[in-house]
Tab-separated table of C-alpha atoms in Angstrom:
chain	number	residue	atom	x	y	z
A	1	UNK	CA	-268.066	73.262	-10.472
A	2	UNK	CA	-264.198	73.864	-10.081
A	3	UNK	CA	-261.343	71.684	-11.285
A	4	UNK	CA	-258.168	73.038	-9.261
A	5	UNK	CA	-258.531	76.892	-9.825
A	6	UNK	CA	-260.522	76.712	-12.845
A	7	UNK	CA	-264.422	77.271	-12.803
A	8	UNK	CA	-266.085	75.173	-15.410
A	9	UNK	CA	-269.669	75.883	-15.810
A	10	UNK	CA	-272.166	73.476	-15.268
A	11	UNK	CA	-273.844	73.745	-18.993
A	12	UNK	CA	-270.080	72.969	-20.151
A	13	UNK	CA	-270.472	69.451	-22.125
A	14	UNK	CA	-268.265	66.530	-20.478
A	15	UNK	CA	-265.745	66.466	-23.411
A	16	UNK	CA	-265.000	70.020	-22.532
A	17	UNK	CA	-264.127	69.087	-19.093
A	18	UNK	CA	-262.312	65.884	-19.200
A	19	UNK	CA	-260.495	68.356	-21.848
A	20	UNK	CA	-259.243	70.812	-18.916
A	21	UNK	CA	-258.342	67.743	-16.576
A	22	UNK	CA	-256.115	66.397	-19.354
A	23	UNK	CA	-254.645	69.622	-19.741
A	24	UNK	CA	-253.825	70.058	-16.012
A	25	UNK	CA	-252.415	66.642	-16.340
A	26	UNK	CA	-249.810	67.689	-18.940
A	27	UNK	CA	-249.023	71.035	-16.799
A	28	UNK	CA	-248.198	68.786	-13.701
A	29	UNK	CA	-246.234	66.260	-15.572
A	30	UNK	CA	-244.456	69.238	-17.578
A	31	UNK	CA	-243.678	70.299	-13.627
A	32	UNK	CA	-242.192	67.248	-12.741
A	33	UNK	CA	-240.374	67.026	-16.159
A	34	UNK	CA	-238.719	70.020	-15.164
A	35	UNK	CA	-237.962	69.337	-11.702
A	36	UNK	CA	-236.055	66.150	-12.880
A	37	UNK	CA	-234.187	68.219	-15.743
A	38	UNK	CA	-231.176	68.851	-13.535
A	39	UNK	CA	-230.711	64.883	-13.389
A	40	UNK	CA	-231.392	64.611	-17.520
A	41	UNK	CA	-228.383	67.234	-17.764
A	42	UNK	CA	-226.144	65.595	-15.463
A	43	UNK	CA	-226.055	62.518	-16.994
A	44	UNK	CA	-225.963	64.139	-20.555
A	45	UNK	CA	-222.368	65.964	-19.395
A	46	UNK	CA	-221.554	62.949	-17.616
A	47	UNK	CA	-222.438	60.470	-20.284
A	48	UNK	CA	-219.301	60.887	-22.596
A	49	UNK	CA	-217.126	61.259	-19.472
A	50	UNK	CA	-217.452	57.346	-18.650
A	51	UNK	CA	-216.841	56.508	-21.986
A	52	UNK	CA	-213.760	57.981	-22.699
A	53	UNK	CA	-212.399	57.859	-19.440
A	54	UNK	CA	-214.141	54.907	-17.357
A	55	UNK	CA	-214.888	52.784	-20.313
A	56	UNK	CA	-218.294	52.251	-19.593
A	57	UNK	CA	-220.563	52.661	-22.694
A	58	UNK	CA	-224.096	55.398	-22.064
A	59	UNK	CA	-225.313	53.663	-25.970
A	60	UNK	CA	-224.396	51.359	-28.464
A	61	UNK	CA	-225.422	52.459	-31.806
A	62	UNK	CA	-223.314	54.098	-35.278
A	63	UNK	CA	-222.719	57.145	-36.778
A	64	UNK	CA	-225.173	56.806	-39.028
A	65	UNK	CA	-227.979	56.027	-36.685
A	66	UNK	CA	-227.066	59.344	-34.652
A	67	UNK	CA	-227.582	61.467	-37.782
A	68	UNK	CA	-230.854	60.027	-38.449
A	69	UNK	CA	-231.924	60.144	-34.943
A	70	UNK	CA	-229.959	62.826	-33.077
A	71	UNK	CA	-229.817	65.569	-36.043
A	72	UNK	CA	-233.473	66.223	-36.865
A	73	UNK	CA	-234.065	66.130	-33.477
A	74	UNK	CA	-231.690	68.776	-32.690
A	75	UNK	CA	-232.052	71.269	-35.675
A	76	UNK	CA	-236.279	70.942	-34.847
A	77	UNK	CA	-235.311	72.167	-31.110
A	78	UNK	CA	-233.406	74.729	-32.239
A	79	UNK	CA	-235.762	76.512	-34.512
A	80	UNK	CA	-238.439	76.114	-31.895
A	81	UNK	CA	-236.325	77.581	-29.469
A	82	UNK	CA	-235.596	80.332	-31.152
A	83	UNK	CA	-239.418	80.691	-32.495
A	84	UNK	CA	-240.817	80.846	-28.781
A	85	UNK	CA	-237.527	82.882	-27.755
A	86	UNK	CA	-238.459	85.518	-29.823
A	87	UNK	CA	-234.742	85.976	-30.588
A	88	UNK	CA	-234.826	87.534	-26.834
A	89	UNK	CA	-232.517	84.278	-25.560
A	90	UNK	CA	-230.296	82.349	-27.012
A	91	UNK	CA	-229.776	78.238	-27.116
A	92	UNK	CA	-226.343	78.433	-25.976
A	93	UNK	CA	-227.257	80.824	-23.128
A	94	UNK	CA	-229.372	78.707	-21.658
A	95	UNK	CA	-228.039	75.378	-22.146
A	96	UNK	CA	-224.937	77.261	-19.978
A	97	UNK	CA	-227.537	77.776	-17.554
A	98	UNK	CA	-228.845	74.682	-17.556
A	99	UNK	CA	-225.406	73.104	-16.999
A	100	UNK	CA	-224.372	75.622	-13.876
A	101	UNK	CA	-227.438	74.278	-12.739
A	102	UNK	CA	-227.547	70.752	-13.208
A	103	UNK	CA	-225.545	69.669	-10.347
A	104	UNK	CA	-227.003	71.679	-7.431
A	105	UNK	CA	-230.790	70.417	-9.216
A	106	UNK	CA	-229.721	67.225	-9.463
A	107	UNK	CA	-228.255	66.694	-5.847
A	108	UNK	CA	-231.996	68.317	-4.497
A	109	UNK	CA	-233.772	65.750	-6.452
A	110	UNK	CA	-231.504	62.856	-5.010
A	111	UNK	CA	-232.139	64.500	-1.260
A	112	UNK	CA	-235.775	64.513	-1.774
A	113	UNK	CA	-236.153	61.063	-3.636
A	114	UNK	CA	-234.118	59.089	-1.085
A	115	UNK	CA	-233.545	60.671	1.719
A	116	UNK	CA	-236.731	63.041	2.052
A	117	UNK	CA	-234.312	65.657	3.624
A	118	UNK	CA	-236.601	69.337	4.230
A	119	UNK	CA	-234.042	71.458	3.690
A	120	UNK	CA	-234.835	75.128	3.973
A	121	UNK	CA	-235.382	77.539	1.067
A	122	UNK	CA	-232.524	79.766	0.846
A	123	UNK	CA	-233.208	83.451	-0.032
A	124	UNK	CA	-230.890	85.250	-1.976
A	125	UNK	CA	-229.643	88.080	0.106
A	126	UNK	CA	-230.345	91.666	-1.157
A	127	UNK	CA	-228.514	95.465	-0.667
A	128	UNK	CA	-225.619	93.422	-0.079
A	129	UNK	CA	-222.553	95.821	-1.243
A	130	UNK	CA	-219.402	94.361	-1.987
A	131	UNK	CA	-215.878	95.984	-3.030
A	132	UNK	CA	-213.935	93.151	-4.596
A	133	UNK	CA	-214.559	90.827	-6.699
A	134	UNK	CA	-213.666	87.123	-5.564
A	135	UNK	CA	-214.562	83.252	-7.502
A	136	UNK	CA	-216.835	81.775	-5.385
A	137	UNK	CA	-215.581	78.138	-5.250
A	138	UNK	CA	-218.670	76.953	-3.129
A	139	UNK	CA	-220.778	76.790	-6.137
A	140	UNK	CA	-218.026	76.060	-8.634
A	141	UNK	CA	-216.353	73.482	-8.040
A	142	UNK	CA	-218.834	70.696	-9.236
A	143	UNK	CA	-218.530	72.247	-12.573
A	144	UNK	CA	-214.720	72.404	-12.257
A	145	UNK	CA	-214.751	68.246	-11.453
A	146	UNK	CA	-216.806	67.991	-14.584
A	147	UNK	CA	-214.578	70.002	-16.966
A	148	UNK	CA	-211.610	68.585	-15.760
A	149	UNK	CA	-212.995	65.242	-16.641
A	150	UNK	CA	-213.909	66.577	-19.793
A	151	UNK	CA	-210.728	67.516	-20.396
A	152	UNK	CA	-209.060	64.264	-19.427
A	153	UNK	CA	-211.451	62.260	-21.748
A	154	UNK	CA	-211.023	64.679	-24.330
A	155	UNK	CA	-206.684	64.271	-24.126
A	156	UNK	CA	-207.522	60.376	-24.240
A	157	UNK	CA	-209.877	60.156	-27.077
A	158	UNK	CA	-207.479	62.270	-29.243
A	159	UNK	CA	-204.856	60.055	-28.284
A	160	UNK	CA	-206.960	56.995	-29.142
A	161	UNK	CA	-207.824	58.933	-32.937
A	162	UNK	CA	-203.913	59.130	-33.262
A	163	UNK	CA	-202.702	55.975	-32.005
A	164	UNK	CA	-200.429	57.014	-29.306
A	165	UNK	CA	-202.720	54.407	-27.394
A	166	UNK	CA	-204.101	51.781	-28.162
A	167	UNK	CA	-208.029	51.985	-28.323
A	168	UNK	CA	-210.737	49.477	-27.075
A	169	UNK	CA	-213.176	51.215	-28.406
A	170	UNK	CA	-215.057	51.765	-31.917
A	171	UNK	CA	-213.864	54.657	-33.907
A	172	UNK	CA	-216.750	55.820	-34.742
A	173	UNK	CA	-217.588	55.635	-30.615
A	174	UNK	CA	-214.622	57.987	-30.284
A	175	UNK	CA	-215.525	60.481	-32.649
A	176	UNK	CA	-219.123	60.689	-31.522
A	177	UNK	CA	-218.190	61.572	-27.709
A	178	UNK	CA	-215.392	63.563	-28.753
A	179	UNK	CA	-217.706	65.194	-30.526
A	180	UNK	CA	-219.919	65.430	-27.902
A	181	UNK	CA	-217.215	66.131	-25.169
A	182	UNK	CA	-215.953	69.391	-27.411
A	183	UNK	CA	-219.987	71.000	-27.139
A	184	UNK	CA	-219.962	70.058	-23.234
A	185	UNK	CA	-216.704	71.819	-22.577
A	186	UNK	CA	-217.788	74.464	-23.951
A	187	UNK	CA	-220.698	75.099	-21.765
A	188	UNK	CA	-218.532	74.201	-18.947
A	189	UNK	CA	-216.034	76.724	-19.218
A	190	UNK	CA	-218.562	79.331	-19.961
A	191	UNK	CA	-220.636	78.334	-16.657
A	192	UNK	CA	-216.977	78.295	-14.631
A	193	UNK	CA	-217.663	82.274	-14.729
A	194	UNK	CA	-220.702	82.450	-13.586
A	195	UNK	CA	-218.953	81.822	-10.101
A	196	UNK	CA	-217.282	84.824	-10.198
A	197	UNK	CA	-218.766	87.469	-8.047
A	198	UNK	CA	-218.344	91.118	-9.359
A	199	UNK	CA	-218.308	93.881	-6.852
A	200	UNK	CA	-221.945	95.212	-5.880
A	201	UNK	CA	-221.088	98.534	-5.633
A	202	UNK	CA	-225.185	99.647	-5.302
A	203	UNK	CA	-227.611	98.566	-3.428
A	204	UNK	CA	-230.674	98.466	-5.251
A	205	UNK	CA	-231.458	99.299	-9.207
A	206	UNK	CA	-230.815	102.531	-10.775
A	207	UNK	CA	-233.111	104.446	-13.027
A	208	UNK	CA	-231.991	106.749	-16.224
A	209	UNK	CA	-233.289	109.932	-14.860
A	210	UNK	CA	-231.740	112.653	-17.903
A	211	UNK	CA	-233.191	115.788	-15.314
A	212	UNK	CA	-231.395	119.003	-15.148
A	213	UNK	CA	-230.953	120.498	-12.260
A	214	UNK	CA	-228.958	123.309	-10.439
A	215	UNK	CA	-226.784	122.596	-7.796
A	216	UNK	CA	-225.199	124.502	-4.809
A	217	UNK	CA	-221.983	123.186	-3.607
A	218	UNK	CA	-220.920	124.668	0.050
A	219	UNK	CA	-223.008	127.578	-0.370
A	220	UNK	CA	-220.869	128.161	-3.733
A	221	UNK	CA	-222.025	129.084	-6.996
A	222	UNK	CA	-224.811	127.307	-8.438
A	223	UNK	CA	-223.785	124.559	-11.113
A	224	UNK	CA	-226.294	122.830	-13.727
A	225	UNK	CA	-225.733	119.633	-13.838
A	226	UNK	CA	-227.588	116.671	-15.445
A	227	UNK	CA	-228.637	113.615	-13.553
A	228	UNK	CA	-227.547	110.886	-15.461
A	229	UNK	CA	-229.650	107.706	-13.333
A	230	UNK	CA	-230.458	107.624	-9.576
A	231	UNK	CA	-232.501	105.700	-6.732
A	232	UNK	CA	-233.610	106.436	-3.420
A	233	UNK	CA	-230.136	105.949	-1.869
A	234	UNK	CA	-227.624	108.328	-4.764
A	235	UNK	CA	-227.385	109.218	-7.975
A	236	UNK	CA	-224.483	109.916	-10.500
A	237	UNK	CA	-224.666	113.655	-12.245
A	238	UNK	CA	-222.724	114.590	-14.979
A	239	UNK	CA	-221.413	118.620	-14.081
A	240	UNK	CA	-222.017	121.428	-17.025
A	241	UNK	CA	-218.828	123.121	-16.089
A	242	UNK	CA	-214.897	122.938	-16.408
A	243	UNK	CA	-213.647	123.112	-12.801
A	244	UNK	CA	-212.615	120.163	-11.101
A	245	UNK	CA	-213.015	121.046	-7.773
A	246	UNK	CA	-213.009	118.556	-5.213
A	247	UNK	CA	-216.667	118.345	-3.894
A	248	UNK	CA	-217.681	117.249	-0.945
A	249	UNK	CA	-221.433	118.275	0.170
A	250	UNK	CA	-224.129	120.263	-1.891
A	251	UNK	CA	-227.942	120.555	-2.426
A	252	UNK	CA	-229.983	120.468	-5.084
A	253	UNK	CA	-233.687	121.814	-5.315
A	254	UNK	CA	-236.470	119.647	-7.797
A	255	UNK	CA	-239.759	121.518	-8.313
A	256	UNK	CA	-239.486	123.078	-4.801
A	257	UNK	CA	-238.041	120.695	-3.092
A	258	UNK	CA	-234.482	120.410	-1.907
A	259	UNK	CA	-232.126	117.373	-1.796
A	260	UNK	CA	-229.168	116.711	0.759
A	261	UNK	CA	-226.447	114.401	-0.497
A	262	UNK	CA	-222.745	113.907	0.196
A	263	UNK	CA	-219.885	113.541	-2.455
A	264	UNK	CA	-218.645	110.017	-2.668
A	265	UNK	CA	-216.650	110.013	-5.978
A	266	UNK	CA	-215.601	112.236	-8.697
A	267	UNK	CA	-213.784	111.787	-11.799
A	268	UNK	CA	-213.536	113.372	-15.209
A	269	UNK	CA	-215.100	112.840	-17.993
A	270	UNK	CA	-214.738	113.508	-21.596
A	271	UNK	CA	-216.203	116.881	-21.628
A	272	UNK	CA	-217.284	117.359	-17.692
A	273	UNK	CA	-216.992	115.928	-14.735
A	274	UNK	CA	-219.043	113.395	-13.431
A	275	UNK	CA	-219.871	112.677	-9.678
A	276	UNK	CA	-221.537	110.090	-7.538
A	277	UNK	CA	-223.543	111.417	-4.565
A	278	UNK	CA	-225.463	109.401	-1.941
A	279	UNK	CA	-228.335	111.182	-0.434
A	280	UNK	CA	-228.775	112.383	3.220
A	281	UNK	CA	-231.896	113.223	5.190
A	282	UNK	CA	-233.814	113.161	2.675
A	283	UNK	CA	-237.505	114.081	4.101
A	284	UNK	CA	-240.944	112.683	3.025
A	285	UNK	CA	-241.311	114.535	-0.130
A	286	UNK	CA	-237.886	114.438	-1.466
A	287	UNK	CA	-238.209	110.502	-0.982
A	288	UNK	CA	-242.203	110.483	-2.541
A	289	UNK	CA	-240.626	112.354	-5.257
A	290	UNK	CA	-237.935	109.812	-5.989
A	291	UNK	CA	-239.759	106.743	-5.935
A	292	UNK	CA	-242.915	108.159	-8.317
A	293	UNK	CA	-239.515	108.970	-10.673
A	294	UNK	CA	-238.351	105.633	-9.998
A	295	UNK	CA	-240.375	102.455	-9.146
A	296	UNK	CA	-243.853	103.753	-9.549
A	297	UNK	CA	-243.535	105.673	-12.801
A	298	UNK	CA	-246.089	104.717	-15.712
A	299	UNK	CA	-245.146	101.949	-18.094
A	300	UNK	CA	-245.990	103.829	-21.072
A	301	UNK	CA	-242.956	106.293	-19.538
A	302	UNK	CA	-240.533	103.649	-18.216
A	303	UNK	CA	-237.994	102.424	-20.651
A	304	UNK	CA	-236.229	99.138	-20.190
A	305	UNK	CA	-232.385	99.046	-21.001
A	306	UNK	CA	-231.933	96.677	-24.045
A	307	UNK	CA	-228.728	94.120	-23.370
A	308	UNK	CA	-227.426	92.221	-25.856
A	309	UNK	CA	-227.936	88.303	-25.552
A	310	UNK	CA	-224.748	87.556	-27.920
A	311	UNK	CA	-222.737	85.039	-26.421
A	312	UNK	CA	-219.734	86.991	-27.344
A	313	UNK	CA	-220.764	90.398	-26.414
A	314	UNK	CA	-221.649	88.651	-22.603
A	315	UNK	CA	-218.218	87.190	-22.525
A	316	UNK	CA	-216.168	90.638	-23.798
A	317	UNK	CA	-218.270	92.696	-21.569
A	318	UNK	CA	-217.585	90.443	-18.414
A	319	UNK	CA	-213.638	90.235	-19.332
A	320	UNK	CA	-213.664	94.258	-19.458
A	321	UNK	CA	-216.020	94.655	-15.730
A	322	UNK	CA	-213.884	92.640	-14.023
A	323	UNK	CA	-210.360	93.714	-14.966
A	324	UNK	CA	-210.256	97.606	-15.191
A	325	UNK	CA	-210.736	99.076	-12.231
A	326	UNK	CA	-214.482	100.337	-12.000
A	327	UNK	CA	-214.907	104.087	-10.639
A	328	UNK	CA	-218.926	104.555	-10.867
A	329	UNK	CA	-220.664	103.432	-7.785
């Protein structure tokens, strides 16, 4: 018989099967769980906010109750976060995730729940090239509201700690979401740049290629050069030779056969000069060739860039993109 896409055999004993429909039970209700997680984060982020600023208390408890309840809670996620992670993702990574997401999950929940809206699935566009960089308020400005509240209740619950107002609240209540506002700031600021759009200078993802080749500039004097990474639209090449002539259009010739491409950029590197080129007319074979160099080359030959996850790496990185002025297409 089948139970959803799984077949159970008939000699399987019962126990066995009411086994797989209690495990299809937990996948579904892990679905849901997730589905609703957008709502869990809001009101986590939201939570201290009306406390601090509104008044209105999320719990009543102390501050030793939290540490019995709240810390081994949170060190146990950790570690098991970081045991099914494989050390490949961080915590704080994606809990900034989670929070750029929370409001735009959130809202969809609240559409479907109460006002069974159908809205349409929105595809994300692709080979979309961009020149400037711009903040992309659209989609950040629910996380701005949020840290700005943050903010405000953070001002006020330091001004309740020092007495420059008087407090109606617990201190120990002050501390906690203090506390607890400083960790959701955090996140907040660091999701505020996710909403800034870097230029898209390519179209679709380039390969490391490391192939030498000789090139013929204008009918000119053949140059090696090495190509560095390329697709099926350009590459970049690094040139094995001192002059820095200003190239235009050339050809290039890979196990018999030849490849058209146009100059787009040039500029010099340490020891050579490197250019960008975008390829034209490229015939049947030249484009075969690409792509089994490209997207269809073996696994076992393919090797995957490795990025670092460090949070500050991510950060220093992004700071230096977006505010020299970027040269490689």
């Amino acid at each position: 018989m089948v139970i959803g896409n799984i077949q159970v055999a008939k000699k399987w004993h019962p126990w066995r099967v009411k086994g797989l429909n209690l495990m299809q039970r937990v996948i579904y209700t892990d679905g849901i769980h997730y589905w609703f997680s957008g709502v869990y984060k809001l009101v986590f982020l939201m939570a201290p906010i009306f406390f601090l600023v509104f008044g209105q208390y999320s719990l009543q408890t102390s501050f030793s109750q939290i540490l019995v309840f709240w810390l081994p809670s949170f060190v146990a996620s950790q570690l098991t976060f970081n045991l099914v992670s494989e050390k490949r993702q961080t915590v704080m990574l994606s809990n900034i995730y989670e929070t750029a997401t929370a409001p735009f999950m959130a809202y969809g929940v609240f559409n479907e729940l109460f006002f069974k809206s159908k809205q349409k699935f929105a595809v994300t566009r692709k080979g979309v090239n961009s020149e400037d960089s711009f903040y992309n308020w659209r989609t950040a400005w629910p996380i701005i509201v949020l840290l700005v509240l943050s903010l405000l209740g953070l001002v006020r619950g330091i001004l309740f700690i020092f007495g420059v107002w008087d407090s109606p609240f617990p201190k120990e209540g002050i501390y906690i979401n203090i506390f607890w506002l400083f960790y959701n700031s955090f996140s907040l600021i660091l999701a505020s740049y996710l909403s800034n759009e870097r230029p898209r200078l390519r179209k679709s993802e380039r390969f490391i290629a490391n192939q030498t080749v000789l090139i013929n500039f204008n009918e000119q004097k053949n140059i090696r050069g090495e190509i560095l990474d390329w697709n099926e639209d350009g590459a970049r090449i690094a040139l094995m030779t001192e002059n820095v002539s200003k190239y235009t259009h050339g050809i290039f010739e890979i196990n018999g056969i030849q490849f058209n491409f146009k100059c787009v950029w040039q500029h010099q590197n340490k020891d050579s000069p490197i250019i960008g080129i975008t390829f034209e007319n490229l015939d049947i074979l030249a484009y075969e060739y690409i792509i089994q160099n490209t997207y269809a080359q073996a696994s076992t030959k393919y090797e995957d860039p490795q990025y670092s996850n460090r949070l500050w790496h991510i950060v220093v990185k992004w700071w230096i993109d977006t505010l020299r002025r970027r040269k490689a297409h």
